[in-house]
Amino acid sequence: MSHSITHLFPTPVYSQDTNFKFFEKEKEFVNSLRYVEYEKSGCMLSKDEYIFRHKNLNRIKIECEKHLRVYTEKVLCIKQNFYITNSWITKKERGQSHTWHTHPNSVFSGVFYMNVEGSDSKLNFRGKPQFSPFNLKYSHSEFNEFNSEKCGISVKNGTMIIFPSHLEHGVDQNLFYNNRIVIGFNSFVEGNFGDEYSDRLTLGKRNI
């Protein structure tokens, strides 16, 4: 007897190998930024959390905005406008990782990979499977998209990933000598919300 499985209420994670080529002047600017090691994160973070304000990175900002529009308008078919709020760089030196975390005060978050050559790099997500309301520790004959609590997406230079900001994610330890350089950004939404059957809400663009 044949059967079918319907994917109800999936969580969409956008992944695209963009073939974007970073200019040397952009890499030099990123390397010139001041970085601080935060114990809670396990890696180096740029002191500047609004790097897209710099004209040197305008081309990268435009690329990130383009993919954010594809994700919200084409994949999710949302009419309201999304815009990037804050943006930063994470640097993972040899032996460093990025602990599990979420991004508060953001709707969707994105990561754009500038340098992960020479490393087996993945962006890992974790969460509870939705097939059971009870917190039971099942035994599985194998793991798949329905029963896994962790999923990793392989990345390379130029990969763009965008995901709901509440998703818990992290990065394994860098066992290679090359630094992993990753651009991160958060986003929020503006526009009118609701209809004649619900309360109306208007959100304006935040000053950043």
CSV table of C-alpha atoms in Angstrom, one decimal:
chain,number,residue,atom,x,y,z
A,1,MET,CA,0.0,0.0,0.0
A,2,SER,CA,1.5,3.4,-1.0
A,3,HIS,CA,1.4,6.3,1.3
A,4,SER,CA,2.2,10.0,1.2
A,5,ILE,CA,3.7,12.5,3.6
A,6,THR,CA,2.5,16.1,3.7
A,7,HIS,CA,4.9,18.7,5.0
A,8,LEU,CA,2.8,20.8,7.3
A,9,PHE,CA,4.1,24.2,8.5
A,10,PRO,CA,7.8,23.8,7.4
A,11,THR,CA,10.5,26.2,8.5
A,12,PRO,CA,12.0,27.8,5.4
A,13,VAL,CA,15.8,28.2,5.3
A,14,TYR,CA,17.1,29.9,2.2
A,15,SER,CA,20.5,28.8,0.8
A,16,GLN,CA,22.1,30.1,-2.4
A,17,ASP,CA,25.6,29.7,-3.8
A,18,THR,CA,25.8,33.2,-5.3
A,19,ASN,CA,29.2,33.0,-7.1
A,20,PHE,CA,29.7,36.5,-5.7
A,21,LYS,CA,33.4,37.5,-5.9
A,22,PHE,CA,34.7,39.7,-3.1
A,23,PHE,CA,37.0,42.4,-4.1
A,24,GLU,CA,40.5,42.6,-2.5
A,25,LYS,CA,39.7,46.1,-1.2
A,26,GLU,CA,36.6,44.7,0.5
A,27,LYS,CA,38.6,41.9,2.1
A,28,GLU,CA,41.3,44.5,3.2
A,29,PHE,CA,38.6,46.7,4.8
A,30,VAL,CA,37.1,43.7,6.7
A,31,ASN,CA,40.6,42.7,7.9
A,32,SER,CA,41.2,46.3,9.1
A,33,LEU,CA,38.2,46.3,11.4
A,34,ARG,CA,38.6,45.9,15.1
A,35,TYR,CA,37.5,42.6,16.5
A,36,VAL,CA,36.6,41.6,20.1
A,37,GLU,CA,36.5,38.1,21.5
A,38,TYR,CA,33.2,37.5,23.3
A,39,GLU,CA,33.3,34.5,25.6
A,40,LYS,CA,29.6,33.8,25.2
A,41,SER,CA,30.0,33.4,21.4
A,42,GLY,CA,33.2,31.5,21.3
A,43,CYS,CA,34.6,33.6,18.4
A,44,MET,CA,35.7,37.0,17.3
A,45,LEU,CA,33.1,39.7,16.5
A,46,SER,CA,33.6,43.0,14.8
A,47,LYS,CA,33.4,45.9,17.3
A,48,ASP,CA,31.3,47.7,14.7
A,49,GLU,CA,27.8,46.2,14.5
A,50,TYR,CA,26.7,48.4,11.6
A,51,ILE,CA,29.3,47.6,9.0
A,52,PHE,CA,27.0,48.3,6.1
A,53,ARG,CA,27.1,52.0,6.9
A,54,HIS,CA,30.6,52.0,5.3
A,55,LYS,CA,30.7,52.8,1.6
A,56,ASN,CA,33.5,50.2,1.2
A,57,LEU,CA,30.9,47.4,1.8
A,58,ASN,CA,28.0,48.9,-0.2
A,59,ARG,CA,28.3,46.3,-3.0
A,60,ILE,CA,28.0,43.5,-0.4
A,61,LYS,CA,25.1,45.2,1.3
A,62,ILE,CA,23.2,45.4,-2.1
A,63,GLU,CA,23.8,41.7,-2.6
A,64,CYS,CA,22.4,40.9,0.8
A,65,GLU,CA,19.4,43.1,0.3
A,66,LYS,CA,18.7,41.4,-3.1
A,67,HIS,CA,18.6,37.9,-1.5
A,68,LEU,CA,16.5,39.1,1.4
A,69,ARG,CA,13.9,40.3,-1.1
A,70,VAL,CA,14.0,37.0,-2.9
A,71,TYR,CA,13.4,35.1,0.3
A,72,THR,CA,10.6,37.4,1.6
A,73,GLU,CA,8.9,38.2,-1.7
A,74,LYS,CA,9.4,35.1,-3.9
A,75,VAL,CA,9.7,32.3,-1.3
A,76,LEU,CA,7.4,33.6,1.5
A,77,CYS,CA,5.3,35.8,-0.8
A,78,ILE,CA,5.1,38.6,1.8
A,79,LYS,CA,4.0,42.0,0.5
A,80,GLN,CA,5.5,44.1,3.3
A,81,ASN,CA,9.0,45.4,3.0
A,82,PHE,CA,12.0,44.1,4.9
A,83,TYR,CA,15.2,46.0,5.5
A,84,ILE,CA,18.5,45.3,7.1
A,85,THR,CA,19.0,46.7,10.6
A,86,ASN,CA,22.4,45.8,12.0
A,87,SER,CA,25.3,44.0,10.3
A,88,TRP,CA,28.7,42.6,11.5
A,89,ILE,CA,31.6,40.3,10.9
A,90,THR,CA,32.4,37.1,12.7
A,91,LYS,CA,35.9,35.7,12.6
A,92,LYS,CA,36.7,32.2,13.7
A,93,GLU,CA,40.3,31.5,14.2
A,94,ARG,CA,41.8,28.0,14.5
A,95,GLY,CA,40.2,26.3,17.5
A,96,GLN,CA,37.3,28.8,17.7
A,97,SER,CA,33.6,27.9,17.2
A,98,HIS,CA,30.3,29.8,17.5
A,99,THR,CA,28.0,28.6,20.3
A,100,TRP,CA,24.3,28.0,19.9
A,101,HIS,CA,22.3,31.2,19.8
A,102,THR,CA,19.4,33.1,18.3
A,103,HIS,CA,19.0,36.7,17.1
A,104,PRO,CA,16.5,38.7,19.3
A,105,ASN,CA,14.7,41.8,18.0
A,106,SER,CA,15.0,40.6,14.4
A,107,VAL,CA,12.6,38.8,12.0
A,108,PHE,CA,15.0,37.2,9.6
A,109,SER,CA,18.8,36.9,9.8
A,110,GLY,CA,21.3,36.2,7.1
A,111,VAL,CA,24.9,35.0,6.8
A,112,PHE,CA,27.2,35.7,3.8
A,113,TYR,CA,30.4,33.7,3.6
A,114,MET,CA,33.5,35.7,2.6
A,115,ASN,CA,36.2,33.1,3.4
A,116,VAL,CA,35.7,29.5,4.4
A,117,GLU,CA,38.2,28.0,2.0
A,118,GLY,CA,40.3,25.2,3.5
A,119,SER,CA,37.7,24.2,6.1
A,120,ASP,CA,34.8,21.8,6.3
A,121,SER,CA,32.3,24.5,7.3
A,122,LYS,CA,28.6,24.2,8.0
A,123,LEU,CA,25.9,26.3,9.5
A,124,ASN,CA,24.1,24.1,12.1
A,125,PHE,CA,20.5,24.4,13.2
A,126,ARG,CA,18.8,22.6,16.0
A,127,GLY,CA,15.2,22.4,17.2
A,128,LYS,CA,12.6,19.9,18.4
A,129,PRO,CA,10.8,17.8,15.8
A,130,GLN,CA,7.1,18.6,15.6
A,131,PHE,CA,5.6,15.1,15.3
A,132,SER,CA,5.2,14.6,19.1
A,133,PRO,CA,3.8,16.9,21.8
A,134,PHE,CA,5.7,15.0,24.5
A,135,ASN,CA,9.3,15.5,25.5
A,136,LEU,CA,10.2,11.8,25.0
A,137,LYS,CA,13.7,10.6,24.1
A,138,TYR,CA,12.9,8.2,21.2
A,139,SER,CA,15.2,5.7,19.7
A,140,HIS,CA,15.5,5.9,15.9
A,141,SER,CA,16.6,3.4,13.4
A,142,GLU,CA,17.9,6.3,11.3
A,143,PHE,CA,17.6,10.1,11.2
A,144,ASN,CA,15.7,12.1,8.6
A,145,GLU,CA,14.1,15.5,8.1
A,146,PHE,CA,11.2,14.5,10.3
A,147,ASN,CA,13.0,13.2,13.4
A,148,SER,CA,16.3,15.0,13.5
A,149,GLU,CA,17.0,17.6,16.1
A,150,LYS,CA,20.1,19.0,14.3
A,151,CYS,CA,20.7,19.8,10.6
A,152,GLY,CA,23.8,21.3,9.0
A,153,ILE,CA,24.0,23.2,5.7
A,154,SER,CA,27.4,23.1,3.9
A,155,VAL,CA,28.8,26.4,2.8
A,156,LYS,CA,31.5,27.8,0.6
A,157,ASN,CA,32.8,31.2,-0.4
A,158,GLY,CA,29.8,33.2,-1.7
A,159,THR,CA,27.1,31.1,0.0
A,160,MET,CA,24.1,33.1,1.3
A,161,ILE,CA,21.8,31.7,4.0
A,162,ILE,CA,18.7,33.5,5.3
A,163,PHE,CA,16.5,32.1,8.1
A,164,PRO,CA,14.0,33.0,10.8
A,165,SER,CA,15.9,34.8,13.5
A,166,HIS,CA,14.4,32.6,16.3
A,167,LEU,CA,16.0,29.5,14.9
A,168,GLU,CA,18.8,28.3,17.2
A,169,HIS,CA,22.1,27.9,15.2
A,170,GLY,CA,25.8,27.6,15.7
A,171,VAL,CA,29.1,26.6,14.1
A,172,ASP,CA,31.5,23.8,14.9
A,173,GLN,CA,35.1,24.3,15.9
A,174,ASN,CA,37.5,25.6,13.2
A,175,LEU,CA,40.1,22.9,12.9
A,176,PHE,CA,41.9,24.6,10.0
A,177,TYR,CA,44.5,27.3,9.9
A,178,ASN,CA,42.5,29.7,7.7
A,179,ASN,CA,40.3,32.2,9.5
A,180,ARG,CA,36.6,31.8,8.7
A,181,ILE,CA,35.2,35.2,7.8
A,182,VAL,CA,31.4,35.6,7.7
A,183,ILE,CA,29.2,38.6,7.3
A,184,GLY,CA,26.0,38.6,9.4
A,185,PHE,CA,22.9,40.7,9.3
A,186,ASN,CA,19.5,41.1,10.9
A,187,SER,CA,16.3,42.5,9.4
A,188,PHE,CA,13.0,43.9,10.4
A,189,VAL,CA,9.8,44.8,8.6
A,190,GLU,CA,7.8,48.0,7.8
A,191,GLY,CA,4.3,48.6,6.4
A,192,ASN,CA,0.7,48.1,7.2
A,193,PHE,CA,-0.6,44.9,8.8
A,194,GLY,CA,-4.1,43.4,9.4
A,195,ASP,CA,-7.4,43.6,7.6
A,196,GLU,CA,-11.0,44.3,8.4
A,197,TYR,CA,-11.3,41.3,10.6
A,198,SER,CA,-8.2,42.1,12.8
A,199,ASP,CA,-6.5,45.0,14.5
A,200,ARG,CA,-4.6,47.3,12.2
A,201,LEU,CA,-0.9,47.9,12.8
A,202,THR,CA,1.6,50.2,11.1
A,203,LEU,CA,5.3,49.8,11.5
A,204,GLY,CA,7.8,52.4,10.2
A,205,LYS,CA,11.4,51.8,9.3
A,206,ARG,CA,13.7,52.1,12.3
A,207,ASN,CA,16.6,54.6,12.2
A,208,ILE,CA,19.8,52.7,12.1
